[in-house]
CSV table of C-alpha atoms in Angstrom, one decimal:
chain,number,residue,atom,x,y,z
O,295,UNK,CA,-21.2,4.2,-13.9
O,296,UNK,CA,-20.8,8.0,-13.7
O,297,UNK,CA,-20.9,11.1,-15.9
O,298,UNK,CA,-18.0,11.8,-18.2
O,299,UNK,CA,-17.2,15.4,-19.2
O,300,UNK,CA,-14.4,16.6,-21.6
O,301,UNK,CA,-13.6,20.2,-22.2
O,302,UNK,CA,-12.1,21.0,-25.6
O,303,UNK,CA,-10.0,23.8,-27.0
O,304,UNK,CA,-12.3,26.2,-28.9
O,305,UNK,CA,-11.3,27.2,-32.4
O,306,UNK,CA,-10.6,30.9,-33.0
O,307,UNK,CA,-13.9,32.8,-32.8
O,308,UNK,CA,-15.6,36.1,-31.9
O,309,UNK,CA,-16.7,34.9,-28.5
O,310,UNK,CA,-14.0,35.2,-25.8
O,311,UNK,CA,-16.1,33.3,-23.3
O,312,UNK,CA,-16.8,30.3,-25.6
O,313,UNK,CA,-16.5,26.9,-23.9
O,314,UNK,CA,-16.9,23.5,-25.6
O,315,UNK,CA,-17.9,20.4,-23.6
O,316,UNK,CA,-18.7,16.9,-24.7
O,317,UNK,CA,-19.4,13.9,-22.6
O,318,UNK,CA,-21.8,11.2,-21.3
O,319,UNK,CA,-24.9,12.0,-19.2
O,320,UNK,CA,-25.5,8.9,-17.1
O,321,UNK,CA,-29.0,10.0,-15.9
O,322,UNK,CA,-30.2,10.7,-19.5
O,323,UNK,CA,-28.2,7.8,-20.9
O,324,UNK,CA,-26.9,9.9,-23.8
O,325,UNK,CA,-23.8,11.5,-25.2
O,326,UNK,CA,-23.9,15.3,-25.4
O,327,UNK,CA,-22.2,18.3,-26.8
O,328,UNK,CA,-22.5,21.9,-25.4
O,329,UNK,CA,-21.0,25.0,-27.1
O,330,UNK,CA,-21.6,27.9,-24.8
O,331,UNK,CA,-20.8,31.6,-25.8
O,332,UNK,CA,-21.2,32.8,-22.3
O,333,UNK,CA,-24.3,34.6,-20.9
O,334,UNK,CA,-26.5,37.2,-22.6
O,335,UNK,CA,-27.8,40.4,-21.2
O,336,UNK,CA,-30.5,38.7,-19.2
O,337,UNK,CA,-28.1,36.3,-17.5
O,338,UNK,CA,-29.1,33.3,-19.5
O,339,UNK,CA,-26.5,31.0,-21.0
O,340,UNK,CA,-26.1,31.5,-24.8
O,341,UNK,CA,-25.6,28.2,-26.6
O,342,UNK,CA,-24.3,27.9,-30.1
O,343,UNK,CA,-24.9,24.2,-30.0
O,344,UNK,CA,-26.7,22.0,-27.5
O,345,UNK,CA,-27.4,18.3,-28.3
O,346,UNK,CA,-27.9,15.3,-26.1
O,347,UNK,CA,-30.5,16.9,-23.7
O,348,UNK,CA,-33.2,14.1,-23.8
O,349,UNK,CA,-33.3,10.5,-22.7
O,350,UNK,CA,-31.2,8.2,-24.9
O,351,UNK,CA,-30.9,10.9,-27.6
O,352,UNK,CA,-27.4,10.0,-28.8
O,353,UNK,CA,-25.9,6.5,-28.5
O,354,UNK,CA,-23.0,6.9,-31.0
O,355,UNK,CA,-20.1,9.1,-29.8
O,356,UNK,CA,-19.2,9.9,-33.5
O,357,UNK,CA,-22.4,12.0,-33.7
O,358,UNK,CA,-21.0,14.3,-30.9
O,359,UNK,CA,-17.6,14.4,-32.5
O,360,UNK,CA,-18.9,15.5,-35.9
O,361,UNK,CA,-21.2,18.1,-34.2
O,362,UNK,CA,-18.3,19.9,-32.5
O,363,UNK,CA,-15.8,19.8,-35.3
O,364,UNK,CA,-16.8,23.3,-36.4
O,365,UNK,CA,-16.4,24.7,-32.9
O,366,UNK,CA,-13.3,23.0,-31.3
O,367,UNK,CA,-10.0,21.4,-31.9
O,368,UNK,CA,-11.0,17.8,-31.9
O,369,UNK,CA,-8.4,15.1,-31.1
O,370,UNK,CA,-8.4,12.1,-33.3
O,371,UNK,CA,-9.3,9.7,-30.5
O,372,UNK,CA,-12.1,11.7,-29.1
O,373,UNK,CA,-14.8,9.1,-29.9
O,374,UNK,CA,-12.7,6.5,-28.0
O,375,UNK,CA,-12.3,8.8,-25.0
O,376,UNK,CA,-16.0,9.3,-24.9
O,377,UNK,CA,-16.6,5.6,-25.0
O,378,UNK,CA,-14.1,4.9,-22.3
O,379,UNK,CA,-15.6,7.7,-20.1
O,380,UNK,CA,-19.1,6.1,-20.4
O,381,UNK,CA,-17.8,2.8,-19.2
O,382,UNK,CA,-15.9,4.1,-16.1
O,383,UNK,CA,-17.5,3.5,-12.7
O,384,UNK,CA,-16.9,7.0,-11.4
O,385,UNK,CA,-17.5,10.5,-12.8
O,386,UNK,CA,-14.6,12.0,-14.7
O,387,UNK,CA,-13.6,15.4,-15.9
O,388,UNK,CA,-10.9,15.8,-18.6
O,389,UNK,CA,-9.5,19.2,-19.7
O,390,UNK,CA,-7.9,19.2,-23.1
O,391,UNK,CA,-7.5,23.0,-23.5
O,392,UNK,CA,-4.0,24.2,-24.4
O,393,UNK,CA,-3.9,26.5,-21.4
O,394,UNK,CA,-4.9,23.7,-19.0
O,395,UNK,CA,-2.3,22.8,-16.4
O,396,UNK,CA,-3.1,19.1,-16.7
O,397,UNK,CA,-2.9,19.3,-20.5
O,398,UNK,CA,0.5,21.1,-20.4
O,399,UNK,CA,1.9,18.5,-17.9
O,400,UNK,CA,0.8,15.7,-20.2
O,401,UNK,CA,2.4,17.3,-23.2
O,402,UNK,CA,5.7,17.8,-21.2
O,403,UNK,CA,5.6,14.2,-20.1
O,404,UNK,CA,5.0,12.9,-23.7
O,405,UNK,CA,7.8,15.2,-25.1
O,406,UNK,CA,10.2,13.9,-22.4
O,407,UNK,CA,9.3,10.3,-23.1
O,408,UNK,CA,9.8,10.8,-26.8
O,409,UNK,CA,13.1,12.4,-26.2
O,410,UNK,CA,14.3,9.5,-24.0
O,411,UNK,CA,12.9,6.6,-25.9
O,412,UNK,CA,15.0,4.7,-28.4
O,413,UNK,CA,14.3,1.4,-30.1
O,414,UNK,CA,17.0,-0.3,-27.9
O,415,UNK,CA,15.9,1.2,-24.6
O,416,UNK,CA,15.8,4.5,-22.8
O,417,UNK,CA,18.6,7.0,-23.3
O,418,UNK,CA,20.6,7.9,-20.3
O,419,UNK,CA,23.3,10.5,-19.7
O,420,UNK,CA,26.0,7.9,-19.5
O,421,UNK,CA,28.8,8.2,-22.1
O,422,UNK,CA,31.7,6.0,-23.1
O,423,UNK,CA,34.0,8.3,-21.1
O,424,UNK,CA,32.1,7.4,-17.9
O,425,UNK,CA,31.3,3.7,-18.7
O,426,UNK,CA,34.7,2.4,-20.0
O,427,UNK,CA,36.6,3.0,-16.7
O,428,UNK,CA,33.9,1.1,-14.8
O,429,UNK,CA,34.0,-1.8,-17.1
O,430,UNK,CA,37.8,-1.9,-16.9
O,431,UNK,CA,37.8,-1.7,-13.1
O,432,UNK,CA,35.5,-4.8,-13.0
O,433,UNK,CA,37.5,-6.7,-15.5
O,434,UNK,CA,35.1,-6.8,-18.4
O,435,UNK,CA,36.6,-7.4,-21.9
O,436,UNK,CA,34.8,-6.5,-25.1
O,437,UNK,CA,34.1,-9.6,-27.3
O,438,UNK,CA,31.6,-8.4,-29.9
O,439,UNK,CA,30.0,-5.3,-31.5
O,440,UNK,CA,26.7,-5.5,-33.4
O,441,UNK,CA,24.3,-3.1,-35.0
O,442,UNK,CA,20.8,-2.5,-33.5
O,443,UNK,CA,18.0,-0.2,-34.6
O,444,UNK,CA,19.2,3.3,-33.9
O,445,UNK,CA,22.6,2.4,-32.6
O,446,UNK,CA,24.9,-0.5,-31.7
O,447,UNK,CA,25.4,-3.0,-28.9
O,448,UNK,CA,28.7,-4.0,-27.3
O,449,UNK,CA,29.1,-7.5,-25.7
O,450,UNK,CA,31.6,-8.0,-22.9
O,451,UNK,CA,32.7,-11.1,-21.0
O,452,UNK,CA,34.3,-11.8,-17.6
O,453,UNK,CA,35.0,-15.2,-16.2
O,454,UNK,CA,32.0,-16.9,-17.9
O,455,UNK,CA,29.7,-14.0,-17.4
O,456,UNK,CA,28.3,-12.0,-20.4
O,457,UNK,CA,27.3,-8.4,-20.5
O,458,UNK,CA,25.5,-6.5,-23.3
O,459,UNK,CA,25.3,-2.7,-23.4
O,460,UNK,CA,23.2,-1.0,-26.1
O,461,UNK,CA,24.2,2.4,-27.3
O,462,UNK,CA,22.1,5.0,-29.2
O,463,UNK,CA,23.6,7.1,-32.1
O,464,UNK,CA,24.1,10.8,-31.6
O,465,UNK,CA,21.2,13.0,-32.7
O,466,UNK,CA,20.2,16.6,-32.8
O,467,UNK,CA,19.8,16.7,-29.0
O,468,UNK,CA,22.9,14.7,-28.1
O,469,UNK,CA,26.3,15.1,-29.6
O,470,UNK,CA,27.6,11.7,-28.5
O,471,UNK,CA,26.5,8.2,-28.1
O,472,UNK,CA,24.4,7.5,-25.0
O,473,UNK,CA,24.1,4.2,-23.1
O,474,UNK,CA,20.6,2.8,-23.4
O,475,UNK,CA,18.9,1.2,-20.4
O,476,UNK,CA,18.5,-1.6,-19.6
O,477,UNK,CA,21.8,-3.5,-19.9
O,478,UNK,CA,21.7,-7.3,-20.1
O,479,UNK,CA,23.9,-9.4,-17.8
O,480,UNK,CA,23.7,-13.2,-18.1
O,481,UNK,CA,20.3,-12.9,-19.7
O,482,UNK,CA,18.8,-10.6,-17.1
O,483,UNK,CA,17.9,-7.0,-17.6
O,484,UNK,CA,19.2,-4.3,-15.3
O,485,UNK,CA,18.0,-0.7,-15.4
O,486,UNK,CA,20.9,1.7,-15.0
O,487,UNK,CA,21.1,5.5,-15.3
O,488,UNK,CA,24.1,6.6,-13.3
O,489,UNK,CA,27.7,5.4,-12.9
O,490,UNK,CA,26.9,4.2,-9.4
O,491,UNK,CA,24.0,2.1,-10.6
O,492,UNK,CA,26.2,0.5,-13.3
O,493,UNK,CA,29.0,-0.3,-10.9
O,494,UNK,CA,26.5,-1.8,-8.4
O,495,UNK,CA,25.1,-4.0,-11.2
O,496,UNK,CA,28.5,-5.2,-12.3
O,497,UNK,CA,29.5,-6.0,-8.7
O,498,UNK,CA,26.3,-8.0,-8.2
O,499,UNK,CA,27.0,-10.0,-11.4
O,500,UNK,CA,30.6,-10.5,-10.4
O,501,UNK,CA,29.6,-12.4,-7.2
O,502,UNK,CA,26.8,-14.3,-8.8
O,503,UNK,CA,27.8,-17.9,-9.8
O,504,UNK,CA,27.8,-18.5,-13.5
O,505,UNK,CA,24.9,-20.8,-14.4
O,506,UNK,CA,26.1,-24.1,-16.0
O,507,UNK,CA,23.7,-25.1,-18.8
O,508,UNK,CA,24.6,-28.8,-18.1
O,509,UNK,CA,23.5,-28.4,-14.5
O,510,UNK,CA,20.2,-26.9,-15.6
O,511,UNK,CA,19.6,-29.8,-18.0
O,512,UNK,CA,20.4,-32.4,-15.4
O,513,UNK,CA,18.1,-30.8,-12.9
O,514,UNK,CA,15.3,-30.8,-15.5
O,515,UNK,CA,15.9,-34.5,-16.4
O,516,UNK,CA,16.4,-35.7,-12.8
O,517,UNK,CA,13.8,-38.0,-11.3
O,518,UNK,CA,13.2,-38.1,-7.6
O,519,UNK,CA,12.5,-41.8,-7.0
O,520,UNK,CA,11.4,-41.2,-3.4
O,521,UNK,CA,8.9,-38.6,-4.5
O,522,UNK,CA,7.5,-41.1,-7.1
O,523,UNK,CA,7.2,-43.8,-4.5
O,524,UNK,CA,5.3,-41.5,-2.1
O,525,UNK,CA,2.9,-40.5,-4.8
O,526,UNK,CA,2.4,-44.2,-5.8
O,527,UNK,CA,1.6,-45.1,-2.1
O,528,UNK,CA,-0.8,-42.2,-1.8
O,529,UNK,CA,-2.7,-43.3,-4.9
O,530,UNK,CA,-2.9,-46.9,-3.7
O,531,UNK,CA,-4.1,-45.9,-0.2
O,532,UNK,CA,-6.7,-43.4,-1.5
O,533,UNK,CA,-8.4,-44.9,-4.5
O,534,UNK,CA,-10.9,-42.7,-6.4
O,535,UNK,CA,-14.3,-42.3,-4.8
O,536,UNK,CA,-16.7,-44.5,-6.7
O,537,UNK,CA,-19.8,-43.7,-4.5
O,538,UNK,CA,-22.4,-42.7,-7.1
O,539,UNK,CA,-24.7,-41.4,-4.4
O,540,UNK,CA,-22.6,-38.2,-4.0
O,541,UNK,CA,-23.6,-35.3,-6.3
O,542,UNK,CA,-25.0,-37.5,-9.1
O,543,UNK,CA,-28.6,-37.8,-8.2
O,544,UNK,CA,-28.3,-41.6,-8.4
O,545,UNK,CA,-28.3,-42.4,-4.7
O,546,UNK,CA,-31.1,-44.1,-2.9
């Protein structure tokens, strides 16, 4: 296992150079917390807080979390992050400061995922205006509309095939309903985000034979008599080994 180091966002203070670090010191087998205010006139580092400097000093990450609450913006899961960092095989460095490029990228990613996610799937830019002509071109006919959490779903049929498309309600960011991916065709999920992807999916379904439930049941119940005969012959020709001298300690 390696060292784990996490840099936190300092709370507003009088020290422009303040840095707050917490982590796990593999050599000392202890969690630690360092709050540095920079260096003094002699060039020595000036610590406002420094714990976890001796062997096996701190075994509970909550001790570190409580110690830095007065100095840094502490995320709710910090104790869990510390515990995970201690268990990882390699050394890690995590920067949770607001001006950190990694932190900003993670925030943008989370914001984007929250914007796209809906209970019925992920919102696409596909609208009814784009989707309806594609459905008509491939011969799909609407058979049912039902409510889902955050929107509704439309069920279409074509020659024994069935297609379900979920739609999300308009919200503050989108003025019209959006197709939610994936769509479901004959029980299988297909991710679509463009008109071309939807058309390709429908073309694939069109040329896929419709599964007959009766055929599936017959296949499940069918018994291969030849296979049973081969297994019976094999068992008769190769009876179980009754030699107690093998691996039992009872041989002579």
